[in-house]
XYZ file of C-alpha atoms in Angstrom:
663
model
C 92.929 112.202 86.663
C 96.870 112.229 87.272
C 99.150 109.662 88.578
C 100.807 109.127 91.882
C 103.726 107.809 93.749
C 103.780 106.586 97.223
C 106.274 105.023 99.544
C 106.159 104.234 103.113
C 108.414 103.390 105.827
C 108.496 101.052 108.664
C 108.888 100.905 112.437
C 109.309 98.245 115.225
C 107.217 97.701 118.281
C 105.008 94.500 118.666
C 103.330 92.950 121.515
C 104.803 89.497 122.542
C 101.722 87.815 124.352
C 99.655 84.874 123.371
C 100.136 85.746 119.587
C 102.231 83.136 117.858
C 105.078 84.190 115.847
C 107.359 83.021 112.980
C 110.593 84.097 114.476
C 113.999 83.660 112.862
C 116.998 85.167 114.531
C 116.772 87.471 117.522
C 117.540 90.760 115.347
C 114.871 90.057 112.712
C 112.414 89.505 115.438
C 112.637 93.056 116.135
C 111.494 94.361 112.722
C 108.681 92.026 111.966
C 105.104 92.883 112.851
C 103.229 91.076 115.562
C 101.473 88.020 113.926
C 98.246 86.507 115.265
C 97.624 83.039 113.944
C 94.249 82.392 112.509
C 92.614 79.685 110.338
C 90.666 76.287 110.653
C 93.013 74.136 108.441
C 95.612 73.624 110.803
C 94.341 72.361 114.069
C 96.033 73.570 117.321
C 94.949 73.231 120.975
C 96.502 76.642 121.696
C 93.470 78.536 120.509
C 90.557 78.588 123.257
C 88.006 79.471 120.620
C 89.189 78.345 117.088
C 85.779 79.283 115.470
C 85.780 82.771 116.836
C 85.245 85.768 114.507
C 88.135 87.613 113.043
C 87.229 90.490 115.437
C 87.962 88.272 118.312
C 91.218 87.274 117.106
C 92.404 90.592 116.454
C 91.429 92.322 119.780
C 94.112 89.951 121.376
C 96.605 92.279 120.448
C 97.773 95.026 122.680
C 97.715 97.325 119.696
C 94.044 96.708 118.569
C 90.567 97.823 120.126
C 87.220 97.273 118.539
C 84.438 99.830 118.104
C 81.137 97.655 118.642
C 77.854 98.837 117.105
C 76.274 95.279 117.465
C 77.444 91.554 117.365
C 78.830 91.909 113.777
C 81.341 93.716 111.841
C 83.217 95.619 114.673
C 85.399 98.611 113.477
C 89.138 97.950 114.580
C 91.369 100.646 116.000
C 94.960 100.762 115.973
C 96.630 102.598 118.663
C 93.404 104.219 119.529
C 92.925 105.477 116.106
C 89.824 104.815 113.702
C 89.907 103.438 110.200
C 90.365 106.823 108.501
C 93.778 106.952 110.111
C 94.715 103.245 109.721
C 94.995 100.656 106.769
C 93.467 97.286 106.450
C 94.388 94.976 103.390
C 93.985 91.463 102.488
C 97.231 89.992 101.177
C 98.363 93.527 100.258
C 95.241 94.371 98.359
C 93.449 97.719 98.901
C 89.578 97.315 99.733
C 87.234 100.140 100.723
C 83.962 100.003 102.494
C 80.789 100.962 100.961
C 78.892 102.319 104.095
C 79.057 106.043 105.158
C 78.394 104.879 108.775
C 81.522 102.295 108.683
C 79.176 99.414 109.179
C 81.229 97.228 106.934
C 85.066 97.384 107.775
C 87.139 95.346 105.580
C 87.447 92.733 108.418
C 83.790 92.024 108.015
C 84.201 90.498 104.256
C 86.582 87.807 105.273
C 86.414 84.592 107.578
C 88.752 82.553 109.782
C 88.550 79.624 107.025
C 90.206 82.072 104.649
C 93.146 83.027 106.666
C 96.498 81.981 107.829
C 97.342 85.158 110.134
C 97.123 88.594 110.724
C 100.039 90.896 110.580
C 99.767 93.938 112.758
C 102.139 96.928 112.479
C 102.179 99.978 114.652
C 102.406 103.538 113.165
C 104.718 103.925 110.184
C 105.924 100.356 110.272
C 102.741 99.796 108.305
C 103.028 101.919 105.505
C 104.242 99.430 102.973
C 100.787 99.021 101.293
C 99.763 102.712 101.613
C 99.629 105.738 103.789
C 98.649 105.357 107.445
C 98.897 107.192 110.766
C 98.251 104.645 113.281
C 99.359 101.611 111.724
C 98.012 98.657 109.553
C 96.617 95.130 109.562
C 97.442 92.792 106.721
C 95.137 89.854 106.630
C 96.995 86.860 104.997
C 95.156 84.248 103.082
C 95.906 80.439 103.504
C 99.143 79.595 101.816
C 99.558 76.408 99.674
C 102.526 74.764 98.411
C 103.364 72.326 95.781
C 104.325 68.829 96.705
C 103.352 65.007 96.625
C 99.906 64.187 95.614
C 97.693 64.668 98.344
C 93.963 65.533 99.351
C 93.185 67.248 102.778
C 89.639 67.845 104.066
C 88.235 69.853 106.906
C 84.801 70.208 108.458
C 84.023 72.770 111.224
C 81.076 73.232 113.308
C 80.211 75.695 116.475
C 77.332 76.814 118.537
C 77.336 79.843 120.977
C 74.283 80.147 123.491
C 74.259 83.880 124.044
C 72.749 84.320 120.695
C 72.067 80.690 119.489
C 74.763 81.222 116.897
C 75.245 78.338 114.686
C 78.621 77.856 112.702
C 79.345 75.518 110.162
C 82.125 75.275 107.462
C 84.133 72.863 105.085
C 86.864 72.905 102.886
C 89.259 70.788 100.911
C 92.735 71.301 99.057
C 94.629 69.293 96.698
C 98.308 69.441 95.643
C 100.633 67.949 93.365
C 104.277 68.813 92.118
C 102.829 71.531 89.773
C 99.492 72.365 90.890
C 97.374 73.194 94.134
C 93.871 74.269 94.954
C 92.072 75.148 98.180
C 88.298 75.721 98.236
C 86.427 76.567 101.474
C 83.156 78.149 102.887
C 81.679 79.058 106.245
C 78.304 80.188 107.375
C 77.149 81.961 110.515
C 73.508 82.358 111.683
C 72.834 84.062 114.998
C 69.767 85.576 116.580
C 69.541 88.542 118.941
C 72.260 88.253 121.835
C 71.564 88.554 125.551
C 73.358 90.950 127.676
C 74.106 90.212 131.227
C 71.231 89.518 133.583
C 69.313 87.783 130.514
C 68.530 91.272 128.990
C 67.886 90.679 125.286
C 69.439 93.218 122.815
C 66.937 93.772 120.076
C 68.251 94.266 116.390
C 71.553 92.383 117.107
C 71.039 89.330 114.673
C 73.032 88.396 111.637
C 73.336 85.802 108.764
C 76.535 85.336 106.822
C 78.107 83.007 104.157
C 81.641 83.089 103.032
C 83.157 81.042 100.020
C 86.921 81.194 98.939
C 89.104 79.668 96.600
C 92.911 79.594 95.515
C 94.467 77.963 92.693
C 98.291 77.817 91.726
C 100.193 76.258 88.859
C 103.880 76.086 88.686
C 105.427 77.793 85.522
C 108.875 76.410 86.220
C 111.003 75.388 89.043
C 111.020 78.923 90.637
C 107.898 80.435 89.072
C 104.080 80.137 89.771
C 100.716 81.856 89.133
C 97.965 82.051 91.486
C 94.180 83.048 91.218
C 92.190 83.850 94.292
C 88.696 84.770 95.003
C 86.577 85.437 98.034
C 82.742 85.999 97.992
C 81.128 87.127 101.077
C 77.574 88.077 101.821
C 75.771 89.094 104.811
C 71.935 89.452 105.355
C 69.526 90.712 107.871
C 72.531 92.342 110.010
C 71.103 94.051 113.011
C 73.003 97.151 114.511
C 71.408 97.782 118.160
C 73.652 100.949 118.587
C 72.541 102.520 115.456
C 69.050 103.709 113.997
C 69.434 101.783 111.099
C 70.156 97.906 110.287
C 71.651 96.337 107.196
C 69.659 94.212 104.572
C 72.506 93.125 102.564
C 76.367 93.560 102.629
C 78.054 91.779 99.565
C 81.502 91.583 98.492
C 83.614 89.843 95.744
C 87.317 90.098 95.988
C 89.562 88.724 93.157
C 93.246 88.687 92.350
C 95.793 87.128 89.935
C 99.529 86.861 91.088
C 102.837 85.925 89.645
C 105.680 84.981 91.775
C 109.494 84.247 90.997
C 112.100 83.116 93.327
C 115.146 84.295 91.378
C 118.342 81.941 91.469
C 120.752 84.690 91.609
C 122.803 85.887 94.317
C 121.280 89.001 95.160
C 117.545 88.930 94.108
C 115.409 86.655 96.481
C 111.840 87.189 95.715
C 109.517 89.220 93.004
C 105.935 89.086 93.383
C 103.341 90.878 91.153
C 99.578 90.886 91.797
C 96.673 92.672 90.159
C 93.364 92.550 91.782
C 89.755 93.766 91.637
C 87.037 93.876 94.361
C 83.368 95.283 94.484
C 81.314 95.830 97.479
C 77.645 96.535 97.661
C 76.148 97.652 101.163
C 72.416 98.814 101.865
C 71.276 100.231 104.986
C 67.770 99.651 105.855
C 65.334 100.558 108.678
C 62.077 98.801 107.562
C 62.191 96.352 110.637
C 62.410 99.202 113.150
C 59.440 100.321 114.820
C 58.375 103.917 115.114
C 60.671 105.207 112.260
C 59.837 108.902 111.634
C 60.723 108.622 108.069
C 61.802 105.497 106.015
C 65.202 105.786 104.575
C 67.015 103.693 102.140
C 70.696 103.942 102.106
C 72.716 101.750 99.423
C 76.387 102.362 99.122
C 78.948 100.743 96.592
C 82.749 100.502 96.143
C 84.930 99.260 93.503
C 88.529 99.024 93.418
C 91.266 98.080 90.739
C 94.683 97.861 91.885
C 98.110 96.213 91.557
C 101.354 95.870 93.416
C 104.935 94.526 92.511
C 107.411 94.046 95.155
C 110.901 92.751 95.091
C 113.307 91.485 97.831
C 117.161 91.703 97.682
C 120.083 91.138 99.595
C 123.306 93.002 99.404
C 125.638 92.094 102.031
C 124.197 93.653 105.253
C 121.393 95.193 103.387
C 118.050 93.552 103.278
C 116.091 95.496 100.654
C 112.462 95.635 99.852
C 110.912 97.693 96.930
C 107.192 98.097 96.328
C 105.392 99.874 93.471
C 101.723 99.903 94.007
C 98.584 101.553 93.071
C 94.891 101.671 92.919
C 91.830 103.238 91.413
C 88.508 103.350 93.564
C 85.018 104.376 92.786
C 82.956 105.147 95.907
C 79.270 106.226 95.734
C 76.328 106.093 98.149
C 72.904 107.720 98.138
C 69.823 108.160 100.469
C 66.162 108.143 99.630
C 63.533 109.391 102.150
C 59.986 108.325 101.771
C 57.523 110.315 103.380
C 54.340 108.619 104.976
C 51.956 110.922 102.761
C 52.336 109.130 99.230
C 51.306 112.573 97.402
C 54.666 114.058 98.825
C 57.578 113.752 96.710
C 60.493 111.393 97.626
C 63.611 113.079 98.970
C 67.031 112.191 97.465
C 70.382 113.302 97.931
C 74.095 111.766 97.227
C 75.770 111.209 100.489
C 78.971 110.223 98.540
C 78.943 112.061 95.110
C 80.681 109.348 92.998
C 84.019 110.068 94.177
C 86.933 108.432 92.153
C 90.280 108.057 93.825
C 93.457 107.448 92.020
C 96.867 106.603 93.666
C 100.107 105.567 92.653
C 102.930 104.900 95.174
C 106.405 103.694 95.507
C 107.980 102.232 98.864
C 111.642 101.489 99.628
C 112.906 99.739 102.822
C 116.421 98.940 103.714
C 117.373 96.684 106.909
C 120.837 96.874 107.783
C 122.671 94.394 110.109
C 125.125 96.609 111.972
C 126.701 93.848 113.662
C 125.853 90.435 115.278
C 123.617 92.408 118.018
C 122.248 95.625 116.292
C 120.162 96.577 113.159
C 118.797 99.581 111.650
C 115.772 99.758 109.427
C 115.080 102.777 107.295
C 112.115 103.164 104.926
C 110.406 105.986 102.951
C 107.546 106.282 100.604
C 105.817 108.875 98.338
C 102.507 108.760 96.773
C 100.472 110.808 94.298
C 96.965 110.858 95.469
C 93.870 112.348 93.422
C 90.355 112.599 94.149
C 87.531 113.515 91.586
C 83.851 113.989 91.970
C 82.305 112.460 89.084
C 78.501 113.450 89.850
C 77.750 116.926 88.510
C 74.822 116.748 90.894
C 76.877 115.792 93.716
C 79.681 118.251 93.114
C 76.725 121.336 92.769
C 75.397 120.236 96.166
C 78.937 120.511 97.850
C 79.506 123.831 96.117
C 76.651 125.309 98.115
C 78.924 125.436 101.139
C 82.313 125.625 99.018
C 81.517 127.611 96.072
C 85.211 127.724 94.963
C 85.459 123.858 95.185
C 86.949 122.138 92.108
C 85.966 118.722 90.859
C 89.517 117.200 91.293
C 92.207 117.547 93.945
C 95.718 116.263 93.743
C 97.882 115.570 96.734
C 101.428 114.307 97.519
C 101.860 112.066 100.450
C 105.018 111.197 102.251
C 106.378 108.929 104.887
C 109.684 108.055 106.377
C 111.014 106.280 109.398
C 114.199 105.013 111.075
C 114.212 102.134 113.717
C 117.234 100.760 115.599
C 117.096 97.326 117.403
C 119.409 95.828 119.701
C 119.563 92.296 120.965
C 122.300 90.543 123.216
C 121.864 87.421 125.544
C 118.488 87.950 127.115
C 118.090 91.586 126.605
C 116.156 92.966 123.723
C 115.486 97.024 123.136
C 114.953 99.415 120.320
C 113.599 102.736 119.338
C 112.308 104.491 116.224
C 111.116 107.958 114.685
C 108.678 108.178 111.940
C 106.897 110.630 109.909
C 103.675 110.099 107.768
C 100.518 111.832 106.350
C 97.225 110.972 105.003
C 94.680 112.300 102.746
C 90.890 112.976 104.271
C 88.845 110.050 103.593
C 85.847 109.957 101.192
C 83.547 110.978 103.910
C 85.719 113.609 105.413
C 86.351 115.403 102.308
C 83.135 114.772 100.242
C 80.345 113.407 102.712
C 77.018 114.991 102.607
C 74.735 115.001 105.546
C 76.076 111.876 107.161
C 74.562 111.369 110.479
C 76.781 110.232 113.377
C 74.442 108.695 115.986
C 77.295 108.874 118.505
C 77.265 112.635 118.567
C 73.950 113.312 117.194
C 75.026 115.561 114.558
C 74.721 115.414 110.449
C 78.242 116.000 109.123
C 79.199 117.530 105.790
C 82.736 117.024 104.090
C 85.448 119.521 103.349
C 87.391 119.165 100.161
C 89.622 122.033 101.504
C 90.939 119.962 104.480
C 94.842 119.766 104.730
C 96.808 116.525 104.710
C 96.736 115.057 108.252
C 100.394 114.477 109.405
C 102.017 112.437 112.162
C 105.249 112.694 113.999
C 106.064 109.344 115.898
C 108.267 107.943 118.289
C 108.472 104.616 119.732
C 110.411 102.357 121.961
C 110.581 99.083 123.786
C 112.642 96.822 125.890
C 112.253 93.402 126.601
C 113.798 90.209 128.470
C 113.572 86.871 126.852
C 114.644 83.937 128.881
C 113.931 80.169 128.505
C 111.037 80.303 130.714
C 110.109 83.832 131.007
C 109.595 86.591 128.497
C 108.701 90.263 129.396
C 108.261 93.205 127.151
C 107.054 97.055 127.543
C 106.625 99.002 124.534
C 105.159 102.536 123.900
C 104.240 104.957 121.145
C 103.846 108.667 120.923
C 102.115 110.403 118.019
C 101.914 114.254 117.573
C 99.437 114.575 114.870
C 99.071 117.849 113.145
C 95.967 119.137 111.346
C 93.941 116.670 113.233
C 90.582 116.284 111.250
C 87.507 116.439 113.602
C 83.925 117.882 113.186
C 82.934 121.755 114.022
C 79.409 122.815 114.577
C 77.836 124.885 111.978
C 75.579 127.411 113.622
C 73.245 128.359 111.077
C 72.373 125.177 109.484
C 69.255 122.735 110.093
C 70.036 119.086 110.220
C 68.584 116.791 107.785
C 68.193 113.734 110.157
C 65.045 114.009 112.582
C 66.390 114.312 116.127
C 69.856 115.387 115.161
C 71.277 118.284 117.440
C 72.658 120.333 114.360
C 75.198 120.003 111.652
C 78.931 119.838 111.764
C 81.457 120.316 108.996
C 85.008 118.632 109.136
C 87.899 120.853 109.940
C 91.307 120.606 111.352
C 92.712 121.206 114.602
C 96.221 122.508 115.286
C 97.374 119.062 116.567
C 96.497 116.191 118.988
C 98.681 113.913 120.979
C 98.307 110.157 121.497
C 100.357 108.005 123.786
C 99.996 104.452 124.550
C 101.953 101.873 126.469
C 101.754 98.115 127.039
C 103.379 95.620 128.989
C 103.135 91.955 128.208
C 104.576 88.788 129.953
C 104.876 85.038 129.757
C 106.148 82.636 132.261
C 106.337 78.914 132.152
C 105.466 78.000 135.809
C 105.746 74.364 135.201
C 106.324 72.138 132.182
C 102.458 72.057 131.359
C 101.384 75.318 132.982
C 101.959 78.764 131.263
C 100.919 82.359 132.628
C 100.327 85.305 130.279
C 99.568 88.909 131.279
C 99.023 91.770 129.151
C 98.268 95.620 130.377
C 97.607 98.405 128.356
C 96.846 102.078 128.675
C 96.001 104.637 125.917
C 95.462 108.433 126.330
C 94.560 111.240 123.519
C 94.227 114.912 123.722
C 93.886 117.663 121.406
C 95.458 120.955 121.373
C 92.987 122.299 123.797
C 93.416 119.693 126.219
C 90.109 117.954 125.172
C 90.161 114.382 125.396
C 89.962 112.218 122.220
C 87.424 109.486 121.873
C 87.719 105.849 121.907
C 91.022 105.883 123.946
C 91.396 102.837 126.220
C 91.455 103.303 130.093
C 93.876 100.963 131.905
C 93.058 97.628 130.590
C 94.230 94.020 131.631
C 94.234 90.481 130.885
C 95.819 87.586 132.508
C 95.401 83.947 131.643
C 96.728 80.654 133.048
C 97.028 77.799 130.501
C 97.461 74.240 131.120
C 98.794 71.980 127.911
C 99.417 68.205 128.738
C 99.767 66.164 125.674
C 96.246 66.246 123.666
C 94.672 68.113 126.669
C 94.406 71.886 127.271
C 92.601 73.986 129.887
C 92.488 77.711 129.816
C 91.121 80.271 132.502
C 91.411 84.089 132.027
C 90.330 87.312 133.741
C 90.215 90.413 131.785
C 88.778 94.192 132.351
C 89.106 97.841 132.311
C 89.165 100.344 134.849
C 86.670 103.219 134.988
C 86.868 105.338 131.728
C 87.465 108.929 133.398
C 89.191 110.621 130.664
C 86.344 110.563 128.146
C 85.489 112.998 125.494
C 81.954 114.561 125.954
C 82.361 116.916 122.920
C 82.508 113.912 120.954
C 79.640 112.226 122.622
C 81.365 110.151 125.173
C 80.456 109.659 128.912
C 81.873 107.954 131.615
C 81.742 103.988 131.669
C 82.252 101.904 134.958
C 85.215 99.487 135.589
C 84.343 95.848 134.922
C 86.037 92.373 135.166
C 85.071 89.198 133.394
C 86.153 85.554 133.773
C 86.621 83.323 130.877
C 87.344 79.379 130.837
C 87.786 76.864 128.352
C 88.787 73.050 127.992
C 89.806 71.164 124.814
C 90.855 67.833 123.648
C 92.554 66.657 120.552
C 91.469 63.247 119.369
C 93.820 61.401 116.836
C 92.466 58.597 114.900
C 95.039 57.484 112.405
C 95.468 60.348 109.934
C 92.464 62.159 111.156
C 92.286 64.722 113.733
C 89.144 66.121 115.948
C 89.621 68.892 117.910
C 86.866 69.636 120.521
C 86.846 72.846 122.408
C 84.035 73.993 124.937
C 84.077 77.116 127.210
C 82.312 79.824 128.912
C 82.745 83.484 128.377
C 81.649 86.199 130.838
C 81.169 83.400 133.333
C 79.447 85.405 135.930
C 76.915 87.070 133.442
C 78.258 90.455 134.140
C 76.056 93.318 132.413
C 78.535 96.060 131.328
C 79.532 98.161 128.566
C 82.835 99.860 127.696
C 84.306 102.988 126.338
C 84.402 101.392 122.673
C 80.732 100.464 122.610
C 79.031 102.723 120.302
C 76.097 104.599 122.318
C 77.140 102.346 125.304
C 75.406 99.251 123.908
C 75.615 96.533 126.474
C 77.992 93.512 125.749
C 77.084 90.070 125.546
C 76.333 88.195 128.890
C 77.379 84.691 129.867
C 78.091 82.412 126.619
C 78.622 78.776 126.484
C 80.338 77.619 123.138
C 81.294 74.450 121.603
C 83.644 74.077 118.715
C 84.561 71.221 116.508
C 87.079 70.749 114.053
C 87.555 67.543 111.863
C 90.708 67.227 109.603
C 91.529 64.217 107.393
């Protein structure tokens, strides 16, 4: 297989709501991603539900929505675009799920106890670690530092009534002047949840354990080496919106990092990391009643990768160079077991052992034009190659594509330029960008993958063109001592938009399917979104925040695109007085009228929810105990939304209690 080069570019635009930021000067603020603070090691009364899932934290962002197929492992959308068109990484590491039905997004293999924050980038601003259309999420691990010899411990416990979820975790970290280590674990055990009006949703249970460790050693005054590992295992995971559940989803994520802080005038930071991760995922329907034919569907994904990035400052230029690459093996299979033991088993490769090799180069320059304005430009190029390793799988696809070759190499590009201005209380900016992506493994090489939303079997298309996007974005904001407001918007013109097209003469493999589709490309599709966020300090202990979001997407035939958010809103009033905190919030959507029937969508009604929480931070010498309790969907509303797969109902009234102990 051949090598590859990639680079990316970066854009602006971030929401400024309840996410907490690490801001420096006002100009730099315009060119950093939105940051959502996560974690259990640093107790804060600011978070109304500290032991919530990663998914619950991420959906606070105006840029992120979640496709829900059950109570576990929601699929993140960025700017209304699904995971094929976005990028999710953990500390810059590329990781690929092992499920053909997208039941194991990368966010499902990490826990709040592992993380410090999530960095959310819109559009081409997220291209530093790989090619993207909609943007990226980089989940950043807890960071340790060297210092005086010290031990720290934390214990976390929680309970939620809507599904009797029991949460327990613990961790410890130790540091000296030349060594540090951090170890933690967390478990979750949940039964079926109840939707509004006390309606039980069967097959929505899950169990999960996550263990994480980091160890660092100082090699000199300005050098360190760090090893990190995450082990995550979920069992008996129900997906009520799908015809199958998951018996096991297991991941091992490892890395070794070298970092140096040069003492010279120009070079500021050099960081190099090598990593390896492996995922095994097994779909299972043995607990479902009235199954026409039992199926077993395991999948595997292994990724080897590296990156090396260098930061430098040359006068007004703040430079970042990133060389990175990965090699991924993805395979999945399906075995059908007829009820008649005399009949032969039916077997197929749904992912035919696809190998992906990528090599990329990314360069970014942030130029401080004057004390009020700056310009950021970035570019990337990637050599991307796929190879079907299985001869059986290749022969199966060649039934539909006789001229198909085992290998295909693509060149991917991106470029962006963003201008930001800040003076007194006014902040504004705009940007333009271009980026493209290769088809995913499912889009190019999938074989009879059932989409239960559309009720069609899907066949990949190795001849698909690169999907490309022209992007424009802008924002304007006002930042005063007691009032902040920001309106931002993005527009994506996506060429060769990849969708499914019905193949009239083929019989589906899945019992009950409406037919067979193959992936093809539309001429283009357009996606537009706009958001408004405000924050007002009404009185010294009282803060009022509001967020409004609207997204719309259409293809070249003016047909609506799926999973585009109707007008959504959330507003909250927060009281913070010394160690006491209280919060009441209102959130909802208007009716989803611009739905996409050709993609399986239908209209969903408007809804509004009320949530509330209270908390208190107890201080006993050097120990801290944070107690948080609250209620979600306080009035037990029965509802479903545009992003609920097959309109599975959302949870009803939920009382929760979170306890965090640190000493």
